[in-house]
Structures are given as C-alpha cells and as structure tokens.
CSV table of C-alpha atoms in Angstrom, one decimal:
chain,number,residue,atom,x,y,z
V,1051,MET,CA,70.5,73.9,97.8
V,1052,GLU,CA,68.5,78.0,98.1
V,1053,PHE,CA,65.4,78.8,99.4
V,1054,LYS,CA,63.1,81.0,97.6
V,1055,GLY,CA,63.5,84.1,99.6
V,1056,GLN,CA,65.5,84.2,103.6
V,1057,LYS,CA,61.9,82.8,105.4
V,1058,LEU,CA,60.4,80.4,105.2
V,1059,PRO,CA,56.6,80.3,104.7
V,1060,PRO,CA,53.9,79.9,107.1
V,1061,THR,CA,52.2,76.9,105.3
V,1062,PRO,CA,54.9,75.1,104.2
V,1063,LYS,CA,53.9,72.4,100.5
V,1064,LEU,CA,55.0,69.2,101.6
V,1065,GLY,CA,55.8,66.8,98.6
V,1066,ASP,CA,58.6,65.1,97.7
V,1067,THR,CA,61.0,67.6,97.5
V,1068,ALA,CA,63.0,67.4,100.3
V,1069,ILE,CA,62.9,66.7,103.4
V,1070,VAL,CA,63.1,68.2,107.4
V,1071,ASP,CA,62.6,65.2,109.3
V,1072,GLU,CA,60.0,63.6,107.6
V,1073,LYS,CA,58.4,66.6,106.7
V,1074,PRO,CA,59.2,68.1,102.7
V,1075,LEU,CA,59.0,71.7,102.2
V,1076,ILE,CA,59.8,73.8,99.6
V,1077,VAL,CA,62.6,74.1,97.6
V,1078,GLU,CA,63.8,75.5,93.8
V,1079,GLN,CA,62.1,74.8,90.9
V,1080,GLU,CA,65.1,73.5,90.1
V,1081,SER,CA,66.1,71.2,93.1
V,1082,GLU,CA,66.6,67.7,92.8
V,1083,PRO,CA,63.7,65.4,94.4
V,1084,HIS,CA,66.7,63.6,96.7
V,1085,THR,CA,67.3,66.8,98.3
V,1086,HIS,CA,67.1,68.2,102.4
V,1087,ALA,CA,67.4,70.4,104.7
V,1088,ARG,CA,67.2,69.5,108.3
V,1089,ILE,CA,64.8,72.1,109.7
V,1090,LYS,CA,61.7,71.2,112.4
V,1091,MET,CA,58.9,70.0,112.1
V,1092,ASP,CA,56.2,72.5,113.4
V,1093,PRO,CA,55.2,71.2,116.5
V,1094,LYS,CA,51.1,70.6,116.5
V,1095,GLU,CA,52.4,68.0,114.1
V,1096,LYS,CA,54.8,66.2,115.3
V,1097,ALA,CA,52.9,66.2,118.4
V,1098,LEU,CA,49.7,64.4,115.9
V,1099,VAL,CA,52.5,62.2,113.8
V,1100,ARG,CA,53.5,60.9,117.7
V,1101,LYS,CA,49.9,60.3,118.2
V,1102,LEU,CA,49.9,58.3,115.1
V,1103,ASP,CA,52.6,56.1,115.3
V,1104,LEU,CA,51.5,55.2,119.3
V,1105,TYR,CA,47.6,53.9,118.3
V,1106,ILE,CA,48.4,53.1,114.7
V,1107,MET,CA,51.8,51.9,114.4
V,1108,PRO,CA,51.8,48.5,117.2
V,1109,THR,CA,49.0,47.6,115.9
V,1110,ILE,CA,49.4,47.4,113.1
V,1111,CYS,CA,52.8,45.2,112.8
V,1112,VAL,CA,51.6,42.8,116.2
V,1113,MET,CA,48.8,41.8,113.6
V,1114,TYR,CA,51.8,41.9,110.1
V,1115,PHE,CA,53.7,39.8,112.5
V,1116,LEU,CA,50.4,36.8,113.7
V,1117,ASN,CA,49.5,37.0,109.8
V,1118,TYR,CA,53.1,35.7,108.9
V,1119,VAL,CA,53.2,33.5,112.1
V,1120,ASP,CA,50.0,31.8,110.8
V,1121,ARG,CA,51.4,31.2,107.6
V,1122,ASN,CA,54.4,29.9,108.0
V,1123,ALA,CA,53.7,27.3,111.0
V,1124,ILE,CA,53.7,25.1,107.9
V,1125,ALA,CA,57.9,26.1,107.2
V,1126,GLN,CA,58.3,24.8,111.4
V,1127,ALA,CA,55.2,21.7,111.7
V,1128,ARG,CA,57.7,20.3,108.9
V,1129,LEU,CA,59.9,19.8,111.3
V,1130,ASN,CA,57.7,17.7,113.3
V,1131,HIS,CA,56.8,14.4,111.9
V,1132,PHE,CA,53.8,16.9,109.8
V,1133,GLU,CA,54.5,15.1,106.2
V,1134,ARG,CA,54.1,11.2,107.5
V,1135,ASP,CA,51.1,12.1,109.8
V,1136,LEU,CA,49.2,13.1,106.5
V,1137,ASN,CA,50.8,10.6,103.9
V,1138,MET,CA,52.2,13.4,102.2
V,1139,ALA,CA,55.2,12.6,99.5
V,1140,GLY,CA,56.8,13.3,96.6
V,1141,ASN,CA,56.4,18.1,96.0
V,1142,GLU,CA,53.2,17.8,97.9
V,1143,PHE,CA,54.1,20.2,100.4
V,1144,ASN,CA,55.5,22.7,97.7
V,1145,THR,CA,51.2,22.2,96.8
V,1146,ALA,CA,50.7,22.5,100.2
V,1147,VAL,CA,53.0,26.0,100.6
V,1148,SER,CA,51.7,27.8,97.2
V,1149,ILE,CA,48.8,27.2,96.9
V,1150,LEU,CA,48.1,29.6,100.0
V,1151,PHE,CA,48.9,32.2,97.5
V,1152,VAL,CA,46.9,31.3,95.0
V,1153,GLY,CA,43.1,32.1,97.1
V,1154,TYR,CA,45.3,35.2,98.5
V,1155,VAL,CA,46.3,36.1,95.1
V,1156,LEU,CA,42.6,35.9,93.8
V,1157,MET,CA,41.4,38.1,96.2
V,1158,GLN,CA,43.4,41.3,96.5
V,1159,VAL,CA,42.5,43.6,94.1
V,1160,PRO,CA,38.5,43.5,94.9
V,1161,SER,CA,39.4,43.5,99.1
V,1162,ASN,CA,40.8,47.0,97.5
V,1163,MET,CA,38.7,48.3,95.4
V,1164,LEU,CA,35.8,47.7,98.9
V,1165,ILE,CA,38.2,49.3,101.6
V,1166,THR,CA,37.9,52.4,99.9
V,1167,ARG,CA,33.7,52.0,100.5
V,1168,ILE,CA,34.1,50.9,103.8
V,1169,LYS,CA,35.7,50.7,107.1
V,1170,PRO,CA,38.8,49.7,106.8
V,1171,GLY,CA,40.0,49.1,110.5
V,1172,ILE,CA,37.4,47.6,110.9
V,1173,TYR,CA,36.7,45.2,107.6
V,1174,MET,CA,40.3,44.5,108.2
V,1175,SER,CA,39.9,43.2,111.8
V,1176,GLY,CA,36.6,41.5,109.9
V,1177,CYS,CA,39.5,39.6,108.0
V,1178,MET,CA,41.4,39.1,110.6
V,1179,PHE,CA,39.5,37.5,112.7
V,1180,VAL,CA,38.9,35.1,109.9
V,1181,TRP,CA,41.7,33.9,109.0
V,1182,ALA,CA,42.7,32.9,112.9
V,1183,VAL,CA,39.4,30.6,112.3
V,1184,VAL,CA,40.6,28.9,109.2
V,1185,SER,CA,44.4,28.2,111.2
V,1186,THR,CA,43.2,26.9,114.2
V,1187,CYS,CA,41.3,25.1,112.0
V,1188,THR,CA,43.9,23.7,110.5
V,1189,ALA,CA,44.8,21.4,113.7
V,1190,ALA,CA,41.9,19.2,112.6
V,1191,VAL,CA,42.7,18.3,108.5
V,1192,LYS,CA,43.6,14.3,108.3
V,1193,ASN,CA,45.2,14.3,104.5
V,1194,TYR,CA,46.3,16.0,102.4
V,1195,ARG,CA,44.3,17.0,100.4
V,1196,GLY,CA,42.6,19.5,103.9
V,1197,LEU,CA,45.2,21.3,103.9
V,1198,VAL,CA,45.2,22.4,100.5
V,1199,ALA,CA,41.7,23.0,101.8
V,1200,SER,CA,42.6,24.9,104.5
V,1201,ARG,CA,45.4,26.6,103.0
V,1202,PHE,CA,44.0,28.1,100.1
V,1203,PHE,CA,40.8,29.5,102.9
V,1204,LEU,CA,43.8,31.2,104.6
V,1205,GLY,CA,44.8,32.7,101.6
V,1206,ILE,CA,41.5,34.4,100.9
V,1207,ALA,CA,41.1,35.2,104.4
V,1208,GLU,CA,44.9,36.8,105.2
V,1209,ALA,CA,44.8,38.4,101.1
V,1210,PRO,CA,43.2,42.3,102.9
V,1211,PHE,CA,46.0,42.5,104.7
V,1212,TYR,CA,48.7,43.6,103.8
V,1213,PRO,CA,47.5,45.6,100.7
V,1214,GLY,CA,45.3,47.4,104.0
V,1215,ALA,CA,47.1,48.2,106.1
V,1216,THR,CA,49.6,49.7,104.0
V,1217,TYR,CA,46.3,52.1,102.5
V,1218,ILE,CA,46.3,52.8,106.2
V,1219,LEU,CA,49.8,54.0,106.2
V,1220,ALA,CA,48.7,56.0,102.8
V,1221,ILE,CA,45.8,57.8,104.3
V,1222,TYR,CA,47.2,59.0,107.6
V,1223,TYR,CA,51.5,59.5,106.4
V,1224,THR,CA,53.1,61.9,103.9
V,1225,HIS,CA,55.3,60.0,101.7
V,1226,SER,CA,58.6,60.9,103.0
V,1227,GLU,CA,57.1,59.2,105.9
V,1228,MET,CA,55.7,55.8,104.4
V,1229,ALA,CA,59.1,54.1,103.5
V,1230,THR,CA,59.8,53.7,107.4
V,1231,ARG,CA,56.1,52.7,108.6
V,1232,VAL,CA,56.8,50.4,106.4
V,1233,GLY,CA,59.9,49.1,107.2
V,1234,LEU,CA,58.8,48.9,111.1
V,1235,MET,CA,55.5,46.3,109.5
V,1236,TYR,CA,57.5,44.9,107.1
V,1237,CYS,CA,60.0,43.7,110.2
V,1238,GLY,CA,56.5,41.9,111.8
V,1239,GLN,CA,57.2,40.0,109.6
V,1240,LEU,CA,60.6,38.9,109.5
V,1241,LEU,CA,60.4,39.0,113.8
V,1242,ALA,CA,57.6,36.8,112.9
V,1243,THR,CA,59.5,34.5,110.3
V,1244,GLY,CA,62.4,34.3,113.3
V,1245,VAL,CA,60.6,34.0,116.2
V,1246,THR,CA,58.0,31.4,114.7
V,1247,GLY,CA,61.4,29.1,115.3
V,1248,LEU,CA,61.4,29.7,118.4
V,1249,ILE,CA,57.5,29.3,119.3
V,1250,SER,CA,57.8,25.9,117.5
V,1251,ALA,CA,61.0,24.6,119.6
V,1252,GLY,CA,58.5,25.0,122.7
V,1253,VAL,CA,55.0,24.1,121.8
V,1254,PHE,CA,57.4,20.5,119.6
V,1255,ALA,CA,59.7,19.6,122.4
V,1256,GLY,CA,56.9,20.3,126.0
V,1257,MET,CA,53.4,19.6,124.2
V,1258,ASP,CA,53.9,16.6,121.0
V,1259,GLY,CA,52.1,14.0,122.2
V,1260,LEU,CA,50.2,16.2,125.0
V,1261,ARG,CA,45.9,15.0,125.1
V,1262,GLY,CA,46.1,12.6,122.0
V,1263,LEU,CA,47.2,15.6,119.7
V,1264,ALA,CA,50.7,15.4,118.2
V,1265,GLY,CA,53.5,19.1,118.7
V,1266,TRP,CA,52.3,20.6,115.0
V,1267,GLN,CA,48.6,20.6,116.2
V,1268,TRP,CA,49.0,21.9,119.0
V,1269,LEU,CA,51.0,25.2,117.0
V,1270,PHE,CA,48.6,25.8,115.1
V,1271,LEU,CA,46.3,25.2,118.1
V,1272,VAL,CA,47.9,27.8,119.7
V,1273,GLU,CA,49.0,30.6,117.8
V,1274,GLY,CA,45.2,30.9,115.5
V,1275,ALA,CA,43.9,31.5,119.7
V,1276,PHE,CA,45.9,34.5,119.8
V,1277,THR,CA,45.8,35.9,117.0
V,1278,ALA,CA,42.0,35.7,117.0
V,1279,PHE,CA,42.6,37.5,120.5
V,1280,VAL,CA,45.0,40.5,118.5
V,1281,ALA,CA,41.6,40.7,115.5
V,1282,VAL,CA,38.6,41.6,118.7
V,1283,LEU,CA,42.0,44.0,119.7
V,1284,GLY,CA,42.1,46.0,117.0
V,1285,PHE,CA,38.0,46.3,116.3
V,1286,TRP,CA,39.4,49.4,118.4
V,1287,LEU,CA,42.4,50.1,117.7
V,1288,LEU,CA,42.7,50.4,114.0
V,1289,PRO,CA,42.0,53.1,112.5
V,1290,ASN,CA,39.6,54.7,110.0
V,1291,THR,CA,38.6,57.3,108.1
V,1292,PRO,CA,40.4,60.7,110.4
V,1293,ASP,CA,36.4,61.0,109.9
V,1294,ASP,CA,35.9,57.9,112.0
V,1295,THR,CA,38.6,57.7,114.1
V,1296,HIS,CA,37.4,57.7,117.8
V,1297,TRP,CA,40.6,59.0,118.9
V,1298,LEU,CA,41.5,62.1,117.0
V,1299,SER,CA,40.3,65.3,118.3
V,1300,ALA,CA,38.7,67.6,115.2
V,1301,GLU,CA,41.3,70.0,115.3
V,1302,GLU,CA,44.0,66.4,114.6
V,1303,ARG,CA,41.3,65.4,111.7
V,1304,LYS,CA,41.7,68.3,110.4
V,1305,LEU,CA,46.1,68.1,109.8
V,1306,VAL,CA,45.5,64.4,108.9
V,1307,ARG,CA,43.5,65.7,106.2
V,1308,ALA,CA,45.3,69.2,105.1
V,1309,ARG,CA,48.5,67.6,105.5
V,1310,ILE,CA,48.1,64.4,103.0
V,1311,GLU,CA,47.0,67.5,101.0
V,1312,ARG,CA,49.7,68.9,101.2
V,1313,ASP,CA,51.9,66.0,100.7
V,1314,ARG,CA,49.2,65.4,96.8
V,1315,ILE,CA,52.1,64.8,93.8
V,1316,SER,CA,51.3,68.1,91.6
V,1317,ASP,CA,49.6,65.0,88.5
V,1318,ALA,CA,47.4,64.7,90.9
V,1319,LEU,CA,43.4,63.9,90.3
V,1320,GLY,CA,40.5,64.5,91.6
V,1321,GLU,CA,37.8,62.3,93.1
V,1322,ALA,CA,37.4,58.8,91.5
V,1323,SER,CA,35.0,56.4,91.7
V,1324,ALA,CA,36.1,52.4,92.6
V,1325,TRP,CA,36.1,51.0,88.8
V,1326,ASP,CA,37.7,54.5,87.5
V,1327,GLY,CA,40.2,53.8,90.1
V,1328,LEU,CA,41.3,50.5,88.7
V,1329,LYS,CA,40.8,51.6,84.9
V,1330,GLN,CA,43.1,54.6,86.5
V,1331,ALA,CA,46.1,52.1,88.1
V,1332,PHE,CA,45.9,49.6,84.8
V,1333,GLY,CA,46.2,52.5,82.6
V,1334,ASP,CA,49.3,54.0,83.5
V,1335,LYS,CA,52.7,51.8,83.2
V,1336,ARG,CA,54.4,51.9,85.7
V,1337,THR,CA,52.1,50.7,88.0
V,1338,TRP,CA,53.3,47.7,85.2
V,1339,LEU,CA,57.0,48.0,85.7
V,1340,PHE,CA,56.8,48.1,89.7
V,1341,CYS,CA,54.4,45.3,89.9
V,1342,PHE,CA,57.2,42.9,88.3
V,1343,MET,CA,59.7,45.0,90.7
V,1344,GLN,CA,57.5,43.2,93.4
V,1345,MET,CA,57.3,40.6,91.3
V,1346,PHE,CA,61.4,39.5,90.6
V,1347,HIS,CA,61.5,41.2,94.5
V,1348,LEU,CA,59.2,38.2,97.2
V,1349,SER,CA,60.6,35.8,93.9
V,1350,ALA,CA,64.4,36.3,95.0
V,1351,CYS,CA,62.2,35.7,98.9
V,1352,SER,CA,60.7,32.6,98.1
V,1353,PHE,CA,63.5,31.1,100.0
V,1354,ASN,CA,61.2,31.9,102.9
V,1355,ALA,CA,58.8,29.5,103.4
V,1356,PHE,CA,61.9,26.7,103.4
V,1357,PHE,CA,63.9,28.6,105.8
V,1358,PRO,CA,64.1,25.9,108.5
V,1359,THR,CA,64.5,23.5,105.3
V,1360,VAL,CA,68.2,24.7,104.7
V,1361,ALA,CA,68.9,25.8,108.2
V,1362,LYS,CA,69.0,21.5,108.5
V,1363,THR,CA,71.8,20.9,106.2
V,1364,LEU,CA,73.7,22.9,109.2
V,1365,GLY,CA,73.5,19.1,110.2
V,1366,TYR,CA,71.7,19.9,113.7
V,1367,ASN,CA,68.6,18.5,116.2
V,1368,THR,CA,65.0,19.5,114.9
V,1369,THR,CA,65.0,22.0,118.1
V,1370,VAL,CA,68.5,24.0,117.5
V,1371,THR,CA,67.5,24.1,114.1
V,1372,LEU,CA,64.5,25.8,114.8
V,1373,LEU,CA,67.2,28.2,117.2
V,1374,LEU,CA,69.3,28.7,114.4
V,1375,THR,CA,66.5,30.5,112.3
V,1376,CYS,CA,65.1,33.0,114.6
V,1377,PRO,CA,68.8,35.3,115.0
V,1378,PRO,CA,68.8,36.7,111.3
V,1379,PHE,CA,65.5,38.1,110.3
V,1380,VAL,CA,65.9,39.7,113.9
V,1381,LEU,CA,68.7,41.1,111.6
V,1382,ALA,CA,66.9,41.3,108.8
V,1383,GLY,CA,63.8,43.5,110.4
V,1384,ALA,CA,66.6,45.8,111.9
V,1385,GLY,CA,67.8,46.5,108.2
V,1386,SER,CA,64.2,47.2,107.2
V,1387,THR,CA,64.2,49.5,109.5
V,1388,ILE,CA,67.1,51.3,109.3
V,1389,VAL,CA,66.8,51.1,105.4
V,1390,GLY,CA,62.6,52.3,105.5
V,1391,TRP,CA,64.2,55.3,107.8
V,1392,SER,CA,67.2,56.6,105.3
V,1393,SER,CA,64.9,56.3,102.2
V,1394,GLY,CA,62.5,58.4,104.0
V,1395,ARG,CA,65.1,60.7,104.6
V,1396,LEU,CA,66.8,61.1,102.2
V,1397,ASN,CA,64.0,60.7,99.6
V,1398,GLU,CA,65.8,58.6,98.0
V,1399,ARG,CA,64.3,54.8,96.3
V,1400,THR,CA,65.6,53.2,93.2
V,1401,ARG,CA,69.9,53.5,95.2
V,1402,HIS,CA,68.5,51.3,98.6
V,1403,ILE,CA,66.8,49.0,95.8
V,1404,THR,CA,70.1,48.3,93.7
V,1405,ILE,CA,72.4,48.1,97.6
V,1406,THR,CA,69.9,45.8,99.3
V,1407,LEU,CA,68.9,43.8,96.5
V,1408,SER,CA,73.8,43.2,95.6
V,1409,ILE,CA,73.9,42.6,99.4
V,1410,ALA,CA,70.6,39.9,98.8
V,1411,ILE,CA,72.9,38.2,95.4
V,1412,VAL,CA,76.5,37.9,97.3
V,1413,GLY,CA,74.3,35.7,100.1
V,1414,PHE,CA,72.7,33.8,97.5
V,1415,ILE,CA,75.8,32.8,95.6
V,1416,ILE,CA,78.0,31.4,99.4
V,1417,ALA,CA,74.7,29.8,99.7
V,1418,ALA,CA,74.6,27.6,96.9
V,1419,SER,CA,78.2,27.4,96.5
V,1420,THR,CA,79.7,26.0,99.8
V,1421,LEU,CA,78.1,22.9,102.3
V,1422,ASN,CA,80.8,24.5,105.2
V,1423,THR,CA,78.4,25.2,108.1
V,1424,ALA,CA,80.1,28.4,109.4
V,1425,ALA,CA,79.6,29.7,105.6
V,1426,ARG,CA,77.1,28.5,105.4
V,1427,TYR,CA,74.7,30.1,108.7
V,1428,VAL,CA,76.9,34.1,108.0
V,1429,ALA,CA,75.5,33.5,104.2
V,1430,CYS,CA,71.6,32.8,106.1
V,1431,PHE,CA,72.2,36.3,107.4
V,1432,ILE,CA,73.1,37.7,104.9
V,1433,PHE,CA,70.8,36.8,102.2
V,1434,PRO,CA,67.4,37.9,104.9
V,1435,VAL,CA,68.8,41.2,105.3
V,1436,GLY,CA,69.4,42.0,101.4
V,1437,ALA,CA,66.2,40.3,99.9
V,1438,PHE,CA,63.7,42.4,102.4
V,1439,SER,CA,65.2,45.6,103.8
V,1440,ALA,CA,64.1,46.3,99.5
V,1441,ASN,CA,60.7,45.4,101.1
V,1442,SER,CA,59.4,49.4,102.8
V,1443,VAL,CA,61.6,51.1,99.5
V,1444,VAL,CA,59.2,49.3,96.8
V,1445,VAL,CA,56.1,49.3,99.2
V,1446,GLY,CA,56.6,52.8,100.0
V,1447,TRP,CA,57.8,54.3,96.3
V,1448,ALA,CA,54.3,52.3,94.8
V,1449,SER,CA,52.1,54.7,97.0
V,1450,SER,CA,54.3,58.0,96.0
V,1451,THR,CA,54.1,57.3,92.8
V,1452,LEU,CA,51.1,55.9,92.0
V,1453,SER,CA,48.9,58.1,94.1
V,1454,GLN,CA,47.0,60.5,92.3
V,1455,THR,CA,43.4,59.3,93.7
V,1456,GLU,CA,42.4,57.1,97.1
V,1457,GLU,CA,40.6,54.6,95.2
V,1458,LYS,CA,44.4,54.3,92.0
V,1459,ARG,CA,46.6,54.5,94.9
V,1460,ALA,CA,44.0,51.1,97.1
V,1461,VAL,CA,43.8,49.0,93.3
V,1462,VAL,CA,47.7,49.2,92.8
V,1463,LEU,CA,48.6,48.2,96.8
V,1464,ALA,CA,46.9,45.3,95.9
V,1465,ILE,CA,47.9,44.8,92.6
V,1466,THR,CA,51.2,45.3,92.8
V,1467,ASN,CA,51.7,42.9,96.4
V,1468,VAL,CA,49.0,40.8,93.7
V,1469,PHE,CA,51.9,39.5,91.6
V,1470,GLY,CA,54.7,40.2,94.4
V,1471,HIS,CA,52.5,36.7,95.6
V,1472,ILE,CA,52.4,35.1,92.1
V,1473,GLY,CA,56.2,35.1,92.3
V,1474,TYR,CA,55.6,32.5,96.2
V,1475,ILE,CA,53.7,29.8,94.1
V,1476,TYR,CA,56.0,29.3,91.3
V,1477,GLY,CA,58.6,30.1,94.3
V,1478,ALA,CA,57.4,27.0,96.1
V,1479,TYR,CA,58.8,24.8,93.4
V,1480,LEU,CA,62.2,25.8,93.4
V,1481,TRP,CA,63.5,23.7,96.8
V,1482,PRO,CA,62.9,20.6,95.3
V,1483,ASP,CA,64.0,17.6,97.9
V,1484,SER,CA,66.1,16.6,95.1
V,1485,ASP,CA,67.8,19.6,95.8
V,1486,GLU,CA,69.2,18.8,99.0
V,1487,PRO,CA,71.5,19.8,100.6
V,1488,ARG,CA,73.3,22.5,97.8
V,1489,TYR,CA,69.5,23.9,97.1
V,1490,GLY,CA,71.7,25.1,93.8
V,1491,ILE,CA,68.2,25.8,92.1
V,1492,GLY,CA,66.3,27.9,94.8
V,1493,PHE,CA,69.6,30.0,95.3
V,1494,GLY,CA,70.7,30.8,92.3
V,1495,ALA,CA,67.2,31.3,90.6
V,1496,SER,CA,67.2,34.5,94.3
V,1497,ALA,CA,69.9,36.2,92.4
V,1498,GLY,CA,68.6,36.2,89.7
V,1499,PHE,CA,64.9,37.8,89.9
V,1500,ALA,CA,66.9,39.9,92.7
V,1501,LEU,CA,69.4,41.0,89.3
V,1502,LEU,CA,65.6,41.6,87.5
V,1503,SER,CA,64.6,43.7,90.2
V,1504,ILE,CA,67.0,45.9,90.9
V,1505,CYS,CA,66.5,46.6,86.6
V,1506,CYS,CA,63.0,47.3,87.0
V,1507,ALA,CA,63.9,50.4,89.2
V,1508,TRP,CA,66.5,51.9,87.9
V,1509,VAL,CA,63.3,51.9,84.2
V,1510,VAL,CA,61.0,53.6,86.8
V,1511,ARG,CA,64.0,55.6,87.8
V,1512,MET,CA,65.0,56.8,84.0
V,1513,LEU,CA,60.8,57.5,83.6
V,1514,LEU,CA,60.3,59.2,86.9
V,1515,ILE,CA,63.0,61.8,85.6
V,1516,GLN,CA,61.6,61.9,82.4
V,1517,GLU,CA,57.7,63.0,84.2
V,1518,ASN,CA,59.6,65.1,86.5
V,1519,LYS,CA,60.8,67.9,83.9
V,1520,LYS,CA,57.6,67.1,82.0
V,1521,ILE,CA,55.2,68.9,85.5
V,1522,ARG,CA,58.0,71.5,85.7
V,1523,ALA,CA,58.0,72.6,82.4
V,1524,SER,CA,54.2,72.7,83.3
V,1525,THR,CA,54.2,75.6,85.6
V,1526,THR,CA,56.5,78.7,86.5
V,1527,GLY,CA,56.1,78.5,90.6
V,1528,ASN,CA,56.6,75.3,92.8
V,1529,VAL,CA,55.5,72.1,92.0
V,1530,ASN,CA,55.6,68.6,93.7
V,1531,VAL,CA,57.7,65.8,91.9
V,1532,TYR,CA,58.0,62.8,92.0
V,1533,SER,CA,60.8,61.1,94.8
V,1534,TYR,CA,63.6,58.7,93.0
C-alpha cells in the first residue's frame, strides 16, 4: 500500500479505506477497504476518544447489563418453583419468554424514528426507569395471564434501548471504532446472562421465604430496584447530541462533528426528515440482507433464555447449576470484545462473522450429539463464544454501511434489531420440555440458523464489492468506500 506523495495530508479524511490505531487515513484509490497502516492518531483526537470512552462506554455497558438482567430473570426464576407458584403448564413458560419480544418488536422502529428528534440520553434513561418499574412489578403477578401482561409491557419499555444505544455510539464514533464499542456494550449482555446466575443463587439460597415472599419474587424486586437507581444516574451521564452534552468543551464538540463528517462514505446524502429516513431504509435492498443476517444470527442465540434449563441437564442441584452458567458467558464476553476489536482494527467483517458462527455450529453439534457431562459442558463454552461474538460485527457493519443520513441509520438500526428479535419469538418454541435432555431440536435449528447468517454475510460482501467499484468509477479523487 502506498500513500499519495511522501507526506500525509494535514487533515486526513476519515473513512473505511484504512485503519490507523482505529483512525482511517487516505490511501490510493486502488487499495482494498480492509488494508491498514499503523500511524499515530492526532493527540487531540486521541484524547477526545479516551474521554468519550470514559463517559459513554461504562454507562451504556452497565445499562445494557441491567437490560438483560431484568429480561432474563425469568430464566433463573424457573429454577425456584416459579412455574408451580403461577400454576403454569405445557408451553406457557415458552410463551411468557416469547411475548416479551412481541412488544419489543412493535416499539423498535417508532422509537428510533423519534430518537433523532429528541435528546437521546434523556429518552433512553426515561425508558430504562419505566422498564425497571415494570420488571419490579413482575414480583406481584399471581398467575400466567398476569405474567404474560407484565412481559409484554416489559418488551415495550426495553425496546428503545439497544437501537438507541447503538445510535448514540454512531453519533460519536467513526465506522472503524464502532465494532469495538458495540462489542464492549454487548459484553454487558453476556456478563448479565452469566452473573444473573450468581445473583440468583445467592437470592434463592438466602431470601427464599423471607417476609413471606418466594426467592423468585425477591429476585425481581432486587434487580428492578437497582435498575431504577442506575436509570436516574443515566439522566446525567448519558450524552445527547454533541452540541447538547455538558461534559464536552466547545473545542471537543467541533472535533466530534468534524470526525463524523470526514468519516462519511462517499455516497452520503444531506439532511432528511424522519419519514425520509424510513423510506431510504426500506428502499435499500442491503437493509433487508442485514435484517435477515441479524435475524438468523439471533435465532441461533435463542438458547440464551434456556441456558439454565440446558445446564440443568448436567445433573447438578439448583445452586450448582446456576453457578455453572456464569463461566461460559464471561468467556463469551471476552470473545465478543476481542472479535469486535479485531474487526475494527483490520476493517474486515465477512470472515470474522464466518469464523465465529462456524465455531458456534461446532458447539451446537457437540451439545446435541452427547449427554456426557464433561463434553456437554465444554460445548456450553464453545457455542456461546461463537454465537455472541458475531453480534458486534453485524451491528457495526450495518451501521457503517447504511448511514447515508442520520435518520436512515437510526431506522436501519431499529429494523435490523426488530428482525433479529423476531428470531427470539419463534426461537422460544425450539426448546420444548418434551425434547429434554438432549434438546436436539434447539441445537440443530441453531446450527442451521448460524449457517444461513454466514450466507447472508457473503451476499452482502459481493454487493459491497460492486458498490465500491461504482464509487471509485464516479471520481478520480480519493474516496471513502465500504468495508466488507
């Protein structure tokens, strides 16, 4: 790879053509989008990125952690006579898991159309407080119908968070920085799935029957109260737009805007209304490919809400089972962060998705093929690491590819998340009690979904190669092109 001339330009253009300590630089027009050079980032910009990481990432990671703690509390509650207390039978538990995603899906797109018109930090913190209240109220349900209602409204309240969080990251970070940050955020979800097992083990062992409440009721109360506390802190910590974030100086605000403006792909459009953004997103065939890629990917992750149930087939008591659910997700969190960093560093997407989901397929096959305790627990490490590590790459790729306007990007993030969580709606029925203990249906379907997601990634890659050729043919100057 060669640079034009002997010296770098004084104000290099950011884009997807090369990566330099997570900062792209101009390269020759013929260069492939995944080439990179190791040249230091400007000190002021480096200091800004560190400050953004200090304020934004811990807040969003903790909030996303609690998002999944509250959502997945039902999975742990199942191990504490939850179904018996609510007189549930048959597939009613599966329906209670599934119904959350119906409310979640219905609210996604309207929420992200709205977030471009209001202060995103305040909006998301408010939604978080509402879902904390709804989650806490789950402790008061007395029957299956009450549980279904509670879960449906929890889905509506939680819907704005994930696409809203990725939208905030896209406001402040460049394309090449996104995958690492989304990976860190996603790490919060994975740690939540694991740590909730530790929390539940302690609550069930020490509080079951305390003041006449079951352990599962205390679980919803404790976790919901802590979520409400963090939501209040979010009103001060989460950023809004760069011009309306109190912890940024005037110079830093200008630098944030300049970074994102220079980072635009060469086919970027001007300002648009929320409805224009909706039409742009729906009219782009790449949107639907990313939607199916994410739907198949998250369908492969449907084991998430049933992981404690699967772990119970190892033959241990409730406390040990809950403790065993933690290590696989801690490892998956580390894997997600490393893969996101690697994808951003190398500016490569397709092969990262292919490798990680192939690892997941191997894990699913091992888990479905044996009931040996040691082999099955090893598989319980393999398939979460592979399946979850791809998420940050998919989301970051969609955000950078379909960001011709802010409004389009916000809608795209919502639509891809909607399609992804449709997978969770039907995925809840792939793990019936009748398939215990092998759960061949769930593991087999998950392997198939992972393979379909890989296929979608390669189709997108071929389309973007063609798009890059058109962009390069349209100008004789230096251009920003799509990464793949």
